[in-house]
PDB file of C-alpha atoms in Angstrom:
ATOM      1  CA  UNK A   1       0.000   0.000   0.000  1.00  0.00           C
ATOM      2  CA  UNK A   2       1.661   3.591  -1.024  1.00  0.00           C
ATOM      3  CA  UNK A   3       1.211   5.873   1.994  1.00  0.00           C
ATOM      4  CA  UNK A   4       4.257   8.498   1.622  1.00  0.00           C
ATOM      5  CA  UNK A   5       3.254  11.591   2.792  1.00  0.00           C
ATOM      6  CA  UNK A   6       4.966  15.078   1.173  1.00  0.00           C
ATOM      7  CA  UNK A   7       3.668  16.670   4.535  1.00  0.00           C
ATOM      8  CA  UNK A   8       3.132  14.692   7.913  1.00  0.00           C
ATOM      9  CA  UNK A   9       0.276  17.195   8.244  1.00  0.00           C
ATOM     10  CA  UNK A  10      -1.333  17.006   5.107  1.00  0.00           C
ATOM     11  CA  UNK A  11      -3.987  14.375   4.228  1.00  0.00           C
ATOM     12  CA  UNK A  12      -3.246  11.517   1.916  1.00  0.00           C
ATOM     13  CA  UNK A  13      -4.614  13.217  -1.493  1.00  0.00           C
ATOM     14  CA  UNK A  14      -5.232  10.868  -4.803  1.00  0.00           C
ATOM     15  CA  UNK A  15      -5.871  12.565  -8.131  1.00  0.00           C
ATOM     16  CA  UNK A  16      -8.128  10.379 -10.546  1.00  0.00           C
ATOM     17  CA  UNK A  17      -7.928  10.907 -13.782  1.00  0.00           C
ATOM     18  CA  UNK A  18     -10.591   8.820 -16.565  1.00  0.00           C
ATOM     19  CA  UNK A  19      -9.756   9.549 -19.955  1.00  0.00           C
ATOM     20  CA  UNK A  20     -12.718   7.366 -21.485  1.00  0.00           C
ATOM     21  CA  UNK A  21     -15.215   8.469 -23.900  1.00  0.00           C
ATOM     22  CA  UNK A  22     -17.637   6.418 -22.396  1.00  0.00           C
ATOM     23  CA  UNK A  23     -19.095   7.138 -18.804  1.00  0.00           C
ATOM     24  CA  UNK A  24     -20.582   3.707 -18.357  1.00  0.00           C
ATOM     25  CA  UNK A  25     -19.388   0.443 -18.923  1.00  0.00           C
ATOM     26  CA  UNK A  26     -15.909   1.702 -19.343  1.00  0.00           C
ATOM     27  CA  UNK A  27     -13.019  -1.042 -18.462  1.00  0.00           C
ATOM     28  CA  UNK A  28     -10.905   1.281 -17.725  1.00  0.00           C
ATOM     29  CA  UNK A  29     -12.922   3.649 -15.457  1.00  0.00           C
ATOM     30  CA  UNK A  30     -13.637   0.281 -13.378  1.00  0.00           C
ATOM     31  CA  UNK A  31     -10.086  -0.528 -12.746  1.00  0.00           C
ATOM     32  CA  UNK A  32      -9.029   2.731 -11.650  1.00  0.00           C
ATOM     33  CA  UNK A  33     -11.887   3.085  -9.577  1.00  0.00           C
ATOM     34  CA  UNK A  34     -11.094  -0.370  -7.977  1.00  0.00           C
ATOM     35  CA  UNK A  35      -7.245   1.327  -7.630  1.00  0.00           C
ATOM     36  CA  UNK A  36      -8.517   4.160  -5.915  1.00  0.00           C
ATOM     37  CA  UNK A  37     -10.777   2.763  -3.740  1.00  0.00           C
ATOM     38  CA  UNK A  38      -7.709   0.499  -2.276  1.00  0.00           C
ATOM     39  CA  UNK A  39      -5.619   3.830  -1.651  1.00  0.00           C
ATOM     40  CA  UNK A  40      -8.602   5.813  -0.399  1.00  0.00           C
ATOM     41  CA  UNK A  41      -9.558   2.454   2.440  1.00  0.00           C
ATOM     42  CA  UNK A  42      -5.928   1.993   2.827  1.00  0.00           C
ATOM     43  CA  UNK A  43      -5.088   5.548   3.793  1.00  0.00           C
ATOM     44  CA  UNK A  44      -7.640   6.879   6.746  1.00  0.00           C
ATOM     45  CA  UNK A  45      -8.482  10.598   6.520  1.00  0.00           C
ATOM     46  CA  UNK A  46      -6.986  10.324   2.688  1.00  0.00           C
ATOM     47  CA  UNK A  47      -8.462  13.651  -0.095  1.00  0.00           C
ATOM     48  CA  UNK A  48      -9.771  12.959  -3.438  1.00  0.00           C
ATOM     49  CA  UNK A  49      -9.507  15.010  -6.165  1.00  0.00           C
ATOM     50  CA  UNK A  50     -11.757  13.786  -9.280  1.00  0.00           C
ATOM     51  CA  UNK A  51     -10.797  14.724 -12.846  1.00  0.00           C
ATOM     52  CA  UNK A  52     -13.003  13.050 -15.511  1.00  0.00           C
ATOM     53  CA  UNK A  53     -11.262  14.338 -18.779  1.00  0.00           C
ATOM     54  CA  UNK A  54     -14.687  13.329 -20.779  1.00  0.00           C
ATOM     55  CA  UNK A  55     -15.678  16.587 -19.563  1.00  0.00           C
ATOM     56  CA  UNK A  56     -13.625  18.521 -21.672  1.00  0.00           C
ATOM     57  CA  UNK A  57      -9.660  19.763 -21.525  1.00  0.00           C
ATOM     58  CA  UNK A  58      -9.279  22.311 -23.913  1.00  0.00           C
ATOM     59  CA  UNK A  59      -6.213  22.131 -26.395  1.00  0.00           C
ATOM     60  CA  UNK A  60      -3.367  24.168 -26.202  1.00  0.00           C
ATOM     61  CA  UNK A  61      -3.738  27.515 -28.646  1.00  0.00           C
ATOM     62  CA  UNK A  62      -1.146  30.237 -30.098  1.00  0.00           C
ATOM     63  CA  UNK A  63      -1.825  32.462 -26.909  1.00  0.00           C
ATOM     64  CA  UNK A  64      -0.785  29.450 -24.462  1.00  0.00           C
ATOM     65  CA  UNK A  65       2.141  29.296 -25.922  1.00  0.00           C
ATOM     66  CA  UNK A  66       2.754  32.825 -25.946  1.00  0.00           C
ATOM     67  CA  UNK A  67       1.846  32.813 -22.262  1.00  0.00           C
ATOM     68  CA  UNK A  68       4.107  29.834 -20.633  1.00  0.00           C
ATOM     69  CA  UNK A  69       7.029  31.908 -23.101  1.00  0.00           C
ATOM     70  CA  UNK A  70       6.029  35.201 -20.835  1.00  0.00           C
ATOM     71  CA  UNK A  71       6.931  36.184 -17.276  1.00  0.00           C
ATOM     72  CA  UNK A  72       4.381  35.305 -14.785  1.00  0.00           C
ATOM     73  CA  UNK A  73       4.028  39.401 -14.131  1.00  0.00           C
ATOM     74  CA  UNK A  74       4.477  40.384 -17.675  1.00  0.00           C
ATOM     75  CA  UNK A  75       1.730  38.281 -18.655  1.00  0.00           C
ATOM     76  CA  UNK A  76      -2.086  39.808 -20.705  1.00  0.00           C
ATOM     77  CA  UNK A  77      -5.175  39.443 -19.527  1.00  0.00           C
ATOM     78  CA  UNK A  78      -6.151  36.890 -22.337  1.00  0.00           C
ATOM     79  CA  UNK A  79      -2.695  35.145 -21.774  1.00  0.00           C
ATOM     80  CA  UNK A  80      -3.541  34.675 -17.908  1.00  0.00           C
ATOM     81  CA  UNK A  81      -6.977  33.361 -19.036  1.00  0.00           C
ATOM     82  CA  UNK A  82      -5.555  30.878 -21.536  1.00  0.00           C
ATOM     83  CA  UNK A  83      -3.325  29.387 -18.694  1.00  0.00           C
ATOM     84  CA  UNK A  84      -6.129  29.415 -15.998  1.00  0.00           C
ATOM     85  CA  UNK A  85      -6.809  25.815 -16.889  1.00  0.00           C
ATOM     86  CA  UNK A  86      -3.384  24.873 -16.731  1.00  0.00           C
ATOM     87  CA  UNK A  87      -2.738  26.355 -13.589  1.00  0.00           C
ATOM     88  CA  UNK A  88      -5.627  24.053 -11.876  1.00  0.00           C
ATOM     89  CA  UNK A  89      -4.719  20.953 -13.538  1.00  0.00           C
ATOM     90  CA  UNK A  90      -0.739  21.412 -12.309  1.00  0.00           C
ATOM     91  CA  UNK A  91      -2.357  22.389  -8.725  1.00  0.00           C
ATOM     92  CA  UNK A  92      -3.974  19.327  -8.523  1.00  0.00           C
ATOM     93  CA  UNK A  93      -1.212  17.062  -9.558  1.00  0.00           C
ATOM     94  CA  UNK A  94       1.106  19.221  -7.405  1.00  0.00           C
ATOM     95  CA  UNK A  95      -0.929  18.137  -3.957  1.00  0.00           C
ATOM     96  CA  UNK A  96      -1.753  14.352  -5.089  1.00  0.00           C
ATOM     97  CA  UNK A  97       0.870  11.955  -3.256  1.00  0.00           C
ATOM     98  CA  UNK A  98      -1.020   9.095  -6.034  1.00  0.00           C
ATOM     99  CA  UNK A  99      -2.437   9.860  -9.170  1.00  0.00           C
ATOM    100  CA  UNK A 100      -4.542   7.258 -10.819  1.00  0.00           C
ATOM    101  CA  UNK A 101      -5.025   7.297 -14.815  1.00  0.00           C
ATOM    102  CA  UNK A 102      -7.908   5.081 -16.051  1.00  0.00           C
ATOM    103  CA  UNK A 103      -7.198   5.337 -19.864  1.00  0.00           C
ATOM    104  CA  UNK A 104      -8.050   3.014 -22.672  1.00  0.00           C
ATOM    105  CA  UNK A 105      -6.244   2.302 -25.676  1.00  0.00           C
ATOM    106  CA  UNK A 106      -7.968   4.228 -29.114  1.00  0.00           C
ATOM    107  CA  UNK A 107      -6.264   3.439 -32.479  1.00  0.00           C
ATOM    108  CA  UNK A 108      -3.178   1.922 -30.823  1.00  0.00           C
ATOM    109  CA  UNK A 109      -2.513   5.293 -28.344  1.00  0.00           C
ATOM    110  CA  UNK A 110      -4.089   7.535 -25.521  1.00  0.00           C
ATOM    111  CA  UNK A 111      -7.491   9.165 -26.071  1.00  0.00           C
ATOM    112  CA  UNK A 112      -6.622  13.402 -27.142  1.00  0.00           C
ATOM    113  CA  UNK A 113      -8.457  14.632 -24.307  1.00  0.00           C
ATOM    114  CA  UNK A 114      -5.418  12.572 -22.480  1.00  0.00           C
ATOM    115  CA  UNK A 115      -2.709  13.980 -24.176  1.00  0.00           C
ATOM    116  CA  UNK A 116      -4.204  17.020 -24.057  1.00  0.00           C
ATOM    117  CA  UNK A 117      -3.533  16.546 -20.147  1.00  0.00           C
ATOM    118  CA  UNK A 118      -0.577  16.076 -20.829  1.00  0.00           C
ATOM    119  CA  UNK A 119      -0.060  19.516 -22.631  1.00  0.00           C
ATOM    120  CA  UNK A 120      -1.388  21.263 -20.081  1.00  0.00           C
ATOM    121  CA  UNK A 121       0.478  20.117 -17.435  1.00  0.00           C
ATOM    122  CA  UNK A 122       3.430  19.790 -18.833  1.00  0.00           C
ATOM    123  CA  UNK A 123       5.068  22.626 -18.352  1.00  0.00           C
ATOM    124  CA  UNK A 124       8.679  24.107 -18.217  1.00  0.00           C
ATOM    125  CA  UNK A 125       9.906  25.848 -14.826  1.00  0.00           C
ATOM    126  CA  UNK A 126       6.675  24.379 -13.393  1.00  0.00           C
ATOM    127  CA  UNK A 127       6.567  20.481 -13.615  1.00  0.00           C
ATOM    128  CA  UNK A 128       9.692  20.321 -15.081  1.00  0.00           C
ATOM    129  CA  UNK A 129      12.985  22.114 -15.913  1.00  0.00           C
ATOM    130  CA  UNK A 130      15.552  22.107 -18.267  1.00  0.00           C
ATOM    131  CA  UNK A 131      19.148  21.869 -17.043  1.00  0.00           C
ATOM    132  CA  UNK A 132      23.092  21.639 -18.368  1.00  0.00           C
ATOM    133  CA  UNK A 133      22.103  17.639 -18.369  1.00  0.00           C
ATOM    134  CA  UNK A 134      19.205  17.507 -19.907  1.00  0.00           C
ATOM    135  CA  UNK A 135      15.372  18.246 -18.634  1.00  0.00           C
ATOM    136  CA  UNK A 136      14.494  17.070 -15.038  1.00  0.00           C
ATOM    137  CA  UNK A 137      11.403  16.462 -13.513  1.00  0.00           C
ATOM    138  CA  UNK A 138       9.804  18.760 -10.527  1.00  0.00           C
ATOM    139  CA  UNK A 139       7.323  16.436  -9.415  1.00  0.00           C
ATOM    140  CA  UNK A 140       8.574  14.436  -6.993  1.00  0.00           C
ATOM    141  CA  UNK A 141       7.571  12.067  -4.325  1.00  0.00           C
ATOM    142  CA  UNK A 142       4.542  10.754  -6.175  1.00  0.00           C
ATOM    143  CA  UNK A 143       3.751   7.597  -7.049  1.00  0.00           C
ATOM    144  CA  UNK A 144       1.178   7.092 -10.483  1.00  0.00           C
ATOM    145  CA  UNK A 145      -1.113   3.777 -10.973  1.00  0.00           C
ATOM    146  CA  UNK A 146      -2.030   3.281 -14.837  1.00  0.00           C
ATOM    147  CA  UNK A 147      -5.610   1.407 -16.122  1.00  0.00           C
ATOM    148  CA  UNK A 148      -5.397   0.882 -19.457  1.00  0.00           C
ATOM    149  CA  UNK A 149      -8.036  -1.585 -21.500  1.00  0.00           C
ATOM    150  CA  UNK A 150      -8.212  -2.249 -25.092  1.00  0.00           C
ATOM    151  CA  UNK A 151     -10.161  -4.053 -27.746  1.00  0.00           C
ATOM    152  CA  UNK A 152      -7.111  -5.519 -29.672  1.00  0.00           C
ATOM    153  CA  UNK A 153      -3.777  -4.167 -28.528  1.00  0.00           C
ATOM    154  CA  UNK A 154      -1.703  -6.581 -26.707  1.00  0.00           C
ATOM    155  CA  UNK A 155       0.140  -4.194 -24.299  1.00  0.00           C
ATOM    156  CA  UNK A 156       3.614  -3.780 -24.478  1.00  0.00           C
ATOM    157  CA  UNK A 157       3.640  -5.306 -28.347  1.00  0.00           C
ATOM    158  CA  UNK A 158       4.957  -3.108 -31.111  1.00  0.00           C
ATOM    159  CA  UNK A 159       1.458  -1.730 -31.518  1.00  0.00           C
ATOM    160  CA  UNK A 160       0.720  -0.726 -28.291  1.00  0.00           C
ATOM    161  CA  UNK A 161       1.892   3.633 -28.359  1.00  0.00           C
ATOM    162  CA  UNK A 162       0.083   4.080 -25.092  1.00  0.00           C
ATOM    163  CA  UNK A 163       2.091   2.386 -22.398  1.00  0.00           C
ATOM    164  CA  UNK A 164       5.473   3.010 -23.069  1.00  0.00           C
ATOM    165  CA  UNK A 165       4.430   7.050 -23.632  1.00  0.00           C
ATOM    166  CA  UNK A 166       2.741   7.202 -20.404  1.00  0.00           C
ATOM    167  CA  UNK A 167       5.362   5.850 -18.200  1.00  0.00           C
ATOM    168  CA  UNK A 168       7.671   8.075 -20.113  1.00  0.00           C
ATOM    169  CA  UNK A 169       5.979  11.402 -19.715  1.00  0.00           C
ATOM    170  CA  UNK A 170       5.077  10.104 -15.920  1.00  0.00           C
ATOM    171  CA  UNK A 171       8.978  10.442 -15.335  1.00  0.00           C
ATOM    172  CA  UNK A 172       9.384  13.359 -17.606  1.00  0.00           C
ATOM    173  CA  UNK A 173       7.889  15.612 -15.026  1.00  0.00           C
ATOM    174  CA  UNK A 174       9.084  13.457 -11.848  1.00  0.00           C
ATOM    175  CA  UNK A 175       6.400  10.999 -11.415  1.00  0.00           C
ATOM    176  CA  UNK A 176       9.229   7.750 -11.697  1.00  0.00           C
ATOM    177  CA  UNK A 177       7.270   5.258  -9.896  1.00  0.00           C
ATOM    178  CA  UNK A 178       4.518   3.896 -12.146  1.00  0.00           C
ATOM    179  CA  UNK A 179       2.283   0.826 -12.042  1.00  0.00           C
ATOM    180  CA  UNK A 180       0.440  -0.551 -14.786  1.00  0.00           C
ATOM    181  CA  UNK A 181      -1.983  -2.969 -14.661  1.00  0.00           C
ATOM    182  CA  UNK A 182      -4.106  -3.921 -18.369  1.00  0.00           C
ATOM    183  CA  UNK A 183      -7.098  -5.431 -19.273  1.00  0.00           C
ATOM    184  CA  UNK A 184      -5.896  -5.730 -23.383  1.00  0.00           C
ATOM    185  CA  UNK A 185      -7.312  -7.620 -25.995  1.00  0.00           C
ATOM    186  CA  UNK A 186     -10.272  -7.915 -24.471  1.00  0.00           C
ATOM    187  CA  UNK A 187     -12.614  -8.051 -27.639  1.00  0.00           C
ATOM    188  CA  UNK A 188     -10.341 -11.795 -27.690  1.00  0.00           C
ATOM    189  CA  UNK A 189      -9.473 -12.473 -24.433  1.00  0.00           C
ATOM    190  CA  UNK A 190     -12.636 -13.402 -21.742  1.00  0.00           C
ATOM    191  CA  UNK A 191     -10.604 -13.913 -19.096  1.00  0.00           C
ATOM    192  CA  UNK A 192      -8.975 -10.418 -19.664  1.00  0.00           C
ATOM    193  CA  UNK A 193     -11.087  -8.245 -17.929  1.00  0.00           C
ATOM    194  CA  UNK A 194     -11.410 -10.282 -14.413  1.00  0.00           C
ATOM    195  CA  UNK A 195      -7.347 -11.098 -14.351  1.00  0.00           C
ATOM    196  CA  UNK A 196      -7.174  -7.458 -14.291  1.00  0.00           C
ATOM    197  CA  UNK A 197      -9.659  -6.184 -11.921  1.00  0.00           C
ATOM    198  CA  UNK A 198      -7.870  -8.816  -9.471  1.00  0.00           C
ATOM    199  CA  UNK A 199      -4.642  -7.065 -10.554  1.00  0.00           C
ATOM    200  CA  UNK A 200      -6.139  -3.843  -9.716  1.00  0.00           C
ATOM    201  CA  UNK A 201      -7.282  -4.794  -6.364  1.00  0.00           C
ATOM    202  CA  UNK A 202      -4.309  -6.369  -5.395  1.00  0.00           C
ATOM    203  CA  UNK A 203      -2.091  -3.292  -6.568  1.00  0.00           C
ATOM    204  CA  UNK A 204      -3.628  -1.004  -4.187  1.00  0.00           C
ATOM    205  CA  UNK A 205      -4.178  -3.389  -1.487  1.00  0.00           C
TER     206      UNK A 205
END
């Protein structure tokens, strides 16, 4: 069970993210819920922060750019508004000691509204930096849990553009410790599905 604390006096906080189109009988959704679930029962007094990316994450524009390229006090009205999004999504990954991503596999990769996550929050001097050796990650001391379900993509085969990309953008901004657990191939696979959701379970037990 992951427990580490960034603050002794802070509650236990888990961020969880669903990147699925579909609200209801979503694989993924279901084993991230079952991950969270373990970390919220395993960790008494633990915060949840819910981010269901079906909602909407708007895509990054010509004045977001503009604005991450500006000075925090140098920045327009319009550039502050184009980053207000941003700014919540980093806060929220910024207090989560776990972050959970339910996400399932569409046309061999993440979902956009996912990587548009990723755009948002993935920002230089904020959740990461660059440096003389190369670009360094700022969130630290977090731990991330994956979900990912698909149709037809074996994870971890040449086909599979979601995994690998998650785990590496997880570290790109500090988040090294990352757990996957997959439900793939499930449109060939029946026993898919329930060797997962016991692989959930038992991740977060």
């Amino acid at each position: 069970m992951f427990t580490r604390k960034k603050d002794a006096a802070a509650p236990f906080t888990v961020l969880h993210i669903d990147a699925s189109a579909r609200k209801s009988g979503s694989v993924s959704r279901d084993l991230s819920y079952r991950i969270v679930s373990g970390l919220m029962n395993g960790n008494k007094g633990a915060r949840l922060i819910r981010r269901d990316l079906a909602d909407g994450v708007p895509f990054i524009d010509e004045t977001f750019t503009a604005a991450i390229n500006t000075p925090e006090d140098q920045r327009t009205a319009a550039q502050k508004e184009a980053l207000r999004v941003s700014d919540q999504l980093v806060a929220e990954l910024q207090a989560a000691d776990a972050v959970v991503i339910g996400a399932p596999i569409y046309n061999f990769s993440v979902p956009a509204v996912l990587k548009a996550w990723i755009d948002q929050v993935a920002r230089a001097g904020v959740t990461f930096s660059y440096t003389e050796n190369g670009p360094v990650g700022l969130l630290e001391n977090k731990k991330a849990y994956v979900a990912l379900a698909s149709g037809g993509t074996q994870v971890g085969s040449d086909i599979d553009f979601a995994s690998g990309w998650l785990k590496h953008i997880m570290g790109f901004i500090g988040i090294h410790d990352v757990e996957m657990v997959a439900a793939d191939r499930t449109m060939m696979d029946d026993q898919s599905v329930s060797r997962a959701e016991a692989a959930a379970e038992k991740l977060a037990a």
